[in-house]
Each structure stands twice: as C-alpha cells, then as structure tokens.
PDB file of C-alpha atoms in Angstrom:
ATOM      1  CA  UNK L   1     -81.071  -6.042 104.911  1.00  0.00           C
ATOM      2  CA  UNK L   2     -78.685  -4.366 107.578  1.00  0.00           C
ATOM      3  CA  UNK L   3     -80.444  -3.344 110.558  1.00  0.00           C
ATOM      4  CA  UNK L   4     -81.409   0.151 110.726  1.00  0.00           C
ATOM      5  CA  UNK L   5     -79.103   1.877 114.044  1.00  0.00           C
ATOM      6  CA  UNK L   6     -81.159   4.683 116.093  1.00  0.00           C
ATOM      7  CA  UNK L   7     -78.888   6.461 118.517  1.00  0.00           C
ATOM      8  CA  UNK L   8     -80.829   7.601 122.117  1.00  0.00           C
ATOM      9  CA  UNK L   9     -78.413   9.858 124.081  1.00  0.00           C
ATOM     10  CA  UNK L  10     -79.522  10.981 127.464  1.00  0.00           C
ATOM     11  CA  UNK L  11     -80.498  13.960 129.659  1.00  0.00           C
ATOM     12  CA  UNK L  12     -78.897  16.965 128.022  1.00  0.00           C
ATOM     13  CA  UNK L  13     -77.949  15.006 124.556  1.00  0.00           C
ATOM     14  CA  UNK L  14     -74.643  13.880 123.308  1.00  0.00           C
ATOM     15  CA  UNK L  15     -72.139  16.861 122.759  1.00  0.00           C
ATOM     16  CA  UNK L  16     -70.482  16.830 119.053  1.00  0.00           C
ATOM     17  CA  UNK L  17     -67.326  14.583 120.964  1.00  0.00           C
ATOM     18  CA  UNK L  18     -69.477  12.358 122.448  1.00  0.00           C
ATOM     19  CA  UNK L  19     -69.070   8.526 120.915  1.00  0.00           C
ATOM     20  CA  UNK L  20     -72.745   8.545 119.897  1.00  0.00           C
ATOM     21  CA  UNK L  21     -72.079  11.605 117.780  1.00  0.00           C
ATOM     22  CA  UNK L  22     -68.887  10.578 116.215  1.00  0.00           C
ATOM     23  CA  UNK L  23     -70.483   7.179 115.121  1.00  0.00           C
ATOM     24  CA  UNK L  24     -73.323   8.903 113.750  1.00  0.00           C
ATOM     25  CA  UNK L  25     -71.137  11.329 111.556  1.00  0.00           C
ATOM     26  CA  UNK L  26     -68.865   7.808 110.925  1.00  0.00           C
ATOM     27  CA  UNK L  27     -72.091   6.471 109.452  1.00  0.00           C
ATOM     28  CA  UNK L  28     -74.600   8.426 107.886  1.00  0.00           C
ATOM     29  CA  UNK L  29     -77.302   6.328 107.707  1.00  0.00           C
ATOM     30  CA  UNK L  30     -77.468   5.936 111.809  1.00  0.00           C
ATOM     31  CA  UNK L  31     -80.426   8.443 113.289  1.00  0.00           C
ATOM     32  CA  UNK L  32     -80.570  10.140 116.258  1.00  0.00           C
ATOM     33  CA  UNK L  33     -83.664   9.935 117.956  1.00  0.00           C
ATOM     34  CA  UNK L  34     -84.968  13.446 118.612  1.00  0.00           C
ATOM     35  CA  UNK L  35     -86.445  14.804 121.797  1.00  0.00           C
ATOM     36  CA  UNK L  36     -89.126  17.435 122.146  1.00  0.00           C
ATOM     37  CA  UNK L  37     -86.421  18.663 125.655  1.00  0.00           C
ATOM     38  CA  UNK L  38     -83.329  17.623 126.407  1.00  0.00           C
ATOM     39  CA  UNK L  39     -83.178  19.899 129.147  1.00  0.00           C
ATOM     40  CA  UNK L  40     -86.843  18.761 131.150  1.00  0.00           C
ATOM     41  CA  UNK L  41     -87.517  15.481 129.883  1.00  0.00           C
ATOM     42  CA  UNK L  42     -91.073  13.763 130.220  1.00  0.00           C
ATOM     43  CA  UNK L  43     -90.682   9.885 129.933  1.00  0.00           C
ATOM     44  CA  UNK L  44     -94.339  10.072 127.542  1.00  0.00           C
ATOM     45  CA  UNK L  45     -92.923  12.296 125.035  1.00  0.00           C
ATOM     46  CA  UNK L  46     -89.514  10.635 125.364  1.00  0.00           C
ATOM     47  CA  UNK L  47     -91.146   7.109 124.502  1.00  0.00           C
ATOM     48  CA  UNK L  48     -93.531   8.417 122.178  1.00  0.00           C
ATOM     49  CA  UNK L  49     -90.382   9.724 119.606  1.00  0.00           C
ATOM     50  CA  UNK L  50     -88.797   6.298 120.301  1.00  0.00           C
ATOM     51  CA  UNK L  51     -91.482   4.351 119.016  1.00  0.00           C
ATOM     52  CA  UNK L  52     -92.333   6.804 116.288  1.00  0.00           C
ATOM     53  CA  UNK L  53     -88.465   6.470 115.183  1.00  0.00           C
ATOM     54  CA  UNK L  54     -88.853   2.626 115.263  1.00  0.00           C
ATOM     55  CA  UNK L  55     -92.028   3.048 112.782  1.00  0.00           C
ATOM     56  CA  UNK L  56     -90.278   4.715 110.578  1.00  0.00           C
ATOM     57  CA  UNK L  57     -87.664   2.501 110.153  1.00  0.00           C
ATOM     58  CA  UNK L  58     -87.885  -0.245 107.205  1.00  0.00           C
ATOM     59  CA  UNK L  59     -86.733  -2.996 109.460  1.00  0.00           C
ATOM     60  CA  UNK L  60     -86.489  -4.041 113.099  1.00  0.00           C
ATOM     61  CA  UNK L  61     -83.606  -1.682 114.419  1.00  0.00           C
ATOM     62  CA  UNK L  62     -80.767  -1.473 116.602  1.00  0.00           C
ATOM     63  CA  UNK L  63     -81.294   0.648 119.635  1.00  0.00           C
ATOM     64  CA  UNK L  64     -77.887   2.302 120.894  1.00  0.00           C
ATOM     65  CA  UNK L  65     -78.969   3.925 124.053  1.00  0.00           C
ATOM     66  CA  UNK L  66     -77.015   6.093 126.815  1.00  0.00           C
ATOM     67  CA  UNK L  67     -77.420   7.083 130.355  1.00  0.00           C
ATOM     68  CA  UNK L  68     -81.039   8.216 130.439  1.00  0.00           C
ATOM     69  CA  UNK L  69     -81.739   6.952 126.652  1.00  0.00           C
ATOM     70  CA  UNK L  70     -81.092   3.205 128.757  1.00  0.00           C
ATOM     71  CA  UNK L  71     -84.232   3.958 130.552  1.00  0.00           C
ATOM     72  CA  UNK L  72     -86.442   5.115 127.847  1.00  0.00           C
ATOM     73  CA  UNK L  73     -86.322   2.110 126.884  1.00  0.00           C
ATOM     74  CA  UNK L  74     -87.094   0.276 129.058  1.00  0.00           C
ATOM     75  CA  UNK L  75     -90.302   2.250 129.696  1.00  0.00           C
ATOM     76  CA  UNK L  76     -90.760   1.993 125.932  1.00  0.00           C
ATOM     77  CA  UNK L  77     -90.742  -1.975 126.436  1.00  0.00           C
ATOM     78  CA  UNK L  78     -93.108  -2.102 129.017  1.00  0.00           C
ATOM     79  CA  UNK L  79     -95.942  -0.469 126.048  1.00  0.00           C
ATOM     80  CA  UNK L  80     -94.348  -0.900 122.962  1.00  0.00           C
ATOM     81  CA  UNK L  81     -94.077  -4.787 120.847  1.00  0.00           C
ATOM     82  CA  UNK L  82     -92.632  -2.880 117.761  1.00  0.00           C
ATOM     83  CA  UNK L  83     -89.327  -5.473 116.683  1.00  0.00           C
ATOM     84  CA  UNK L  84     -86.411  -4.521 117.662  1.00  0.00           C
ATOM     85  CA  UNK L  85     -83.062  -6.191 116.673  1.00  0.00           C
ATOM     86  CA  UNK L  86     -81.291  -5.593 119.462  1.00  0.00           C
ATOM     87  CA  UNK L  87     -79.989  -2.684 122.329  1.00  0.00           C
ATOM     88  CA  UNK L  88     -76.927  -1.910 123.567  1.00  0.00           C
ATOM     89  CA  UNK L  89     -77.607   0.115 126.927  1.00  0.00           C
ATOM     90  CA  UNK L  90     -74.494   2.008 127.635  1.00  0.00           C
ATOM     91  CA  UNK L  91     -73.993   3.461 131.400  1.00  0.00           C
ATOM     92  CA  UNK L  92     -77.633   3.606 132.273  1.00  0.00           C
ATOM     93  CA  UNK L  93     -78.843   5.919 135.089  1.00  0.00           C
ATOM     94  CA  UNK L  94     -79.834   4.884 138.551  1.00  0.00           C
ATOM     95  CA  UNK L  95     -82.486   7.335 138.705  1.00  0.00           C
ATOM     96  CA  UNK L  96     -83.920   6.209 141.661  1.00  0.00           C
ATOM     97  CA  UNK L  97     -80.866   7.434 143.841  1.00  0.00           C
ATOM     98  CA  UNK L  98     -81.228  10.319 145.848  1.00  0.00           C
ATOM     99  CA  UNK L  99     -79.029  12.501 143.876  1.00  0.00           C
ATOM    100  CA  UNK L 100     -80.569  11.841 140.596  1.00  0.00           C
ATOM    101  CA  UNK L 101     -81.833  15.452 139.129  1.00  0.00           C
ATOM    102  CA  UNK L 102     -85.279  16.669 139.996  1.00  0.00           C
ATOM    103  CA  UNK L 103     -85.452  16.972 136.138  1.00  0.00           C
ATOM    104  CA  UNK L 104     -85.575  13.592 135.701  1.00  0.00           C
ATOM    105  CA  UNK L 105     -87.752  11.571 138.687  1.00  0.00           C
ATOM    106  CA  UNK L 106     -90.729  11.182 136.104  1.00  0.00           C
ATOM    107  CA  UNK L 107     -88.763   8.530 134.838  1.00  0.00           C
ATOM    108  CA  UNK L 108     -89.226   7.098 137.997  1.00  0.00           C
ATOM    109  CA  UNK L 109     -89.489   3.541 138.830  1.00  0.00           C
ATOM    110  CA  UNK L 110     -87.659   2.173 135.711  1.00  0.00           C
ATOM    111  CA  UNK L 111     -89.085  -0.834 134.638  1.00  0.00           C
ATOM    112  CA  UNK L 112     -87.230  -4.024 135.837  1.00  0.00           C
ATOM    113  CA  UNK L 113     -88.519  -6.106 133.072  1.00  0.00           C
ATOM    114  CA  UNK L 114     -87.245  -8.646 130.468  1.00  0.00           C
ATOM    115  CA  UNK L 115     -86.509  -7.026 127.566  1.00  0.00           C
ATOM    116  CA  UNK L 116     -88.073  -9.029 123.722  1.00  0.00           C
ATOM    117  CA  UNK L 117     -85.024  -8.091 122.061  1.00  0.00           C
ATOM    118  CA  UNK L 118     -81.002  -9.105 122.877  1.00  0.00           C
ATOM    119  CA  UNK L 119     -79.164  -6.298 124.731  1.00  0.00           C
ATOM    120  CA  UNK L 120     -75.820  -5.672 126.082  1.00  0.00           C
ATOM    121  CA  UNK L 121     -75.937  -3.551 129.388  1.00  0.00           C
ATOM    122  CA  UNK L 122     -72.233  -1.656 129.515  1.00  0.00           C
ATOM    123  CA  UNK L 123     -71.465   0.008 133.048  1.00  0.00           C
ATOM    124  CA  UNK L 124     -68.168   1.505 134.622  1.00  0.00           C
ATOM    125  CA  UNK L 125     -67.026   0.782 137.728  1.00  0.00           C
ATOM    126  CA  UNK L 126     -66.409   4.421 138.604  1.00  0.00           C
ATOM    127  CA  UNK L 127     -69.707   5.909 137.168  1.00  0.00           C
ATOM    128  CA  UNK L 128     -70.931   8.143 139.851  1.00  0.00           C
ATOM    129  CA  UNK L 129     -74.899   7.859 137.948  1.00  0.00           C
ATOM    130  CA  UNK L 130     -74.440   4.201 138.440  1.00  0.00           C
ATOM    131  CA  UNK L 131     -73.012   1.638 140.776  1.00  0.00           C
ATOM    132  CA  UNK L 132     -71.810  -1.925 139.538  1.00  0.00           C
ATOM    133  CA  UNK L 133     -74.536  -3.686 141.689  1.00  0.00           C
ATOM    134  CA  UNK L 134     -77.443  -1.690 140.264  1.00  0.00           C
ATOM    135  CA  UNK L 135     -76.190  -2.079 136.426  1.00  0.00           C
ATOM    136  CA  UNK L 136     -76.216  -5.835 137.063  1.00  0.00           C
ATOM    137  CA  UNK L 137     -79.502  -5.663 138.256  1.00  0.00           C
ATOM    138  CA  UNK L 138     -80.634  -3.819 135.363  1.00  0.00           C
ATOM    139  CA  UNK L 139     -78.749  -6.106 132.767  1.00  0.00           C
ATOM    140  CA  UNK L 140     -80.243  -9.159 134.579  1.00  0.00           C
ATOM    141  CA  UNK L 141     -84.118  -7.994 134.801  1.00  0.00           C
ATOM    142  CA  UNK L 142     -83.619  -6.681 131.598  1.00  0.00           C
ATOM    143  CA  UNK L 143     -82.412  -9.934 130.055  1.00  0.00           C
ATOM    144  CA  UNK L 144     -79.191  -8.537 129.117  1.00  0.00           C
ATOM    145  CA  UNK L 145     -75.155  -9.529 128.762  1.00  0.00           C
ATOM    146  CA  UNK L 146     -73.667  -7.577 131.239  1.00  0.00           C
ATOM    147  CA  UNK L 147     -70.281  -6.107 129.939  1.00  0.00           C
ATOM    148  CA  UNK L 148     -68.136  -4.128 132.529  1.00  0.00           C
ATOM    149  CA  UNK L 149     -66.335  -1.481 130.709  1.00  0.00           C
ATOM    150  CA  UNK L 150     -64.009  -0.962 133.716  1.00  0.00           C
ATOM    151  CA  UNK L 151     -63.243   2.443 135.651  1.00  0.00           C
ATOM    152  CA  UNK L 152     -64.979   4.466 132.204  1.00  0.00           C
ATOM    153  CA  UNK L 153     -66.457   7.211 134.434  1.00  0.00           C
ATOM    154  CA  UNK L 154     -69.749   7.383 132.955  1.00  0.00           C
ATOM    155  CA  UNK L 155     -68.475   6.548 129.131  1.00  0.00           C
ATOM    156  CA  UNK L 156     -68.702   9.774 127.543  1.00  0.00           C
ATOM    157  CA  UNK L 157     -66.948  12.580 126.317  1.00  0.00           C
ATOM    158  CA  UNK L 158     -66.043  14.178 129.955  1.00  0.00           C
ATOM    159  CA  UNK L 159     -65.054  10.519 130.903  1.00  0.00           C
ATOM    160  CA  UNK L 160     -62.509  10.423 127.666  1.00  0.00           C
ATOM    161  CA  UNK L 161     -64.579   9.054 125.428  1.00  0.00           C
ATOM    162  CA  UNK L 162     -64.694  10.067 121.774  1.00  0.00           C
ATOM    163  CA  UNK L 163     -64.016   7.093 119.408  1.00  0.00           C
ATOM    164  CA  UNK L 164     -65.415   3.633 121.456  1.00  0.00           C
ATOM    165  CA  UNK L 165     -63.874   0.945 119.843  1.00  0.00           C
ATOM    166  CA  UNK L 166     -65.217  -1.654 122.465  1.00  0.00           C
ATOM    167  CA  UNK L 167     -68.681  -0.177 121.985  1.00  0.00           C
ATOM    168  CA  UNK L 168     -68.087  -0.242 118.400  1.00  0.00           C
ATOM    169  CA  UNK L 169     -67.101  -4.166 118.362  1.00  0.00           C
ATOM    170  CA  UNK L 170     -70.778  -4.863 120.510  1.00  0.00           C
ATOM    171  CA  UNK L 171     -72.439  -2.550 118.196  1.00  0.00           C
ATOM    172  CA  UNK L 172     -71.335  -5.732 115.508  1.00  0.00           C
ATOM    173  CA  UNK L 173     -72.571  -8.518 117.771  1.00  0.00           C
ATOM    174  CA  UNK L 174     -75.897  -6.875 118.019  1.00  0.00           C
ATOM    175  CA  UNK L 175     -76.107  -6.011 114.001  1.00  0.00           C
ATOM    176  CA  UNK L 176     -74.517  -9.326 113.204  1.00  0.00           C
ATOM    177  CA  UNK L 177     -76.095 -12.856 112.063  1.00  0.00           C
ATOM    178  CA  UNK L 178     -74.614 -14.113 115.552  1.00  0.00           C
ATOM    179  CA  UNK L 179     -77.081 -11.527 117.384  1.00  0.00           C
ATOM    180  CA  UNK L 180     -79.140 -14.485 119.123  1.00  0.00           C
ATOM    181  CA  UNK L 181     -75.914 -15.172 121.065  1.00  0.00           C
ATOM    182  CA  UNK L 182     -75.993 -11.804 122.279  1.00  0.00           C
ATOM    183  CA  UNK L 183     -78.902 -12.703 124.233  1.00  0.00           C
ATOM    184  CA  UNK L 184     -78.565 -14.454 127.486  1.00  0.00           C
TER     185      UNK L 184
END
C-alpha cells in the first residue's frame, strides 16, 4: 500500500501558489491537515489535528511539513508513537529568535529530539525565519538528512516557489521502498 501524504503548512497556511497546494491539487488523494487558526495558533490544538489526521489514515503516513508545520511536529513527537513513514520538514521556523511573531511563542522551546520516523530537514541559505546553523541543528537533533536547498528565501510562493521539483524528488525517497536510507 502507498503511504498515505498529509500536507502541514505553517502560520497563516499555504496560499493556492504555494508548492504544498499545487501538489495537493497534482494529487488528490494528499490531505491537508486542518487547523482550528491559522491566524493565532496554539501548539495543543495544532498537535491534536495532527495526530487525529494520522488516525485516520489507513497506513503509517508521510508527513510534508512547512515553516511552522516543521515544529508541530516535532512537539507532536515528543507525545505522540502513532507510525509515521517518514517527514520531510521544509524551511522550519526558528521560533525562538527574537523576531519570531508574538502569535507564535507558545510553540516555544521546540523540541530538540530524535525523531522515530526518517526525515529530510530542507533549509535556504537566505531564509530570514531560519539561519543555516539552526536548521542543522534541527535536522541533527531531529535525526534528519539535512538537504540545503540553496539561497530559496524561505521556499514558498513569495520566495518563487510554485512547482518544487527538488521537493518533489525527496517526497519519492521518503514514499519509496529505499525510505530507510533516508534516515541517517
């Protein structure tokens, strides 16, 4: 059986040109993960609808997170043991910076734990949510492959990002056979 695909955009959710948008209207059977606010976002409720999605799925899924979507998993992994099949965590959010939004500090610390599942941690090297050093750190306490998309802004639509065709081609590795090499 294919692994199911859940998409988890971030604060303010993924516009209709984001990449996470156009691969779920590419593919039909990939679900966005619905939040309660997208505007005010509280990390319980946020994990809570992950790990309902993940319960509803018929098999272990493939997370496909961005920017604040990166961290609710995280938090999700620290009280969750629900199989996964894998993550890839696209341009996650330092929110522990000092310009991080108000809106989002009860996200605050993000978990800097190994992850049970493979992941792939993409970052940009001109992000301004995210700086190189911190998205190795998270892609190394995480347990990740760390993946450095180059200067990608912060890999969405204002960055130039509709289609993804490098996100699409890790999107295989983690859905693939091979998926245990994703791993580190």
């Amino acid at each position: 059986m294919k692994a199911p695909v859940l998409i988890l955009p971030g604060w303010l959710n993924s516009g209709p040109q984001h990449w996470q948008s156009l691969w779920e209207r590419d593919h039909p059977d990939f679900r966005r993960v619905q939040q309660k606010s997208w505007e005010n976002p509280l990390v319980g409720d946020w994990v809570r609808n992950l790990d309902a999605a993940i319960a509803g799925c018929a098999a272990p899924p493939v997370l496909v997170a961005h920017s604040l979507g990166c961290a609710t998993i995280a938090h999700w992994a620290t009280q969750h043991t629900r199989p996964v099949h894998g993550a890839l965590l696209v341009a996650p959010t330092d929110l522990e910076r000092a310009e991080a939004p108000e809106a989002l500090h009860n996200f605050r610390p993000i978990p800097m734990v190994r992850l049970a599942f493979p992941s792939i941690v993409v970052a940009s090297s001109a992000d301004l949510w995210l700086t190189m050093e911190r998205a190795r750190a998270f892609a190394t306490a995480w347990g990740s492959r760390f993946e450095n998309a180059g200067p990608a802004g912060h890999i969405n639509a204002d960055a130039g990002f509709g289609p993804w065709p490098m996100g699409e081609m890790l999107l295989g590795e983690l859905m693939s056979d091979r998926q245990a090499k994703v791993a580190k």
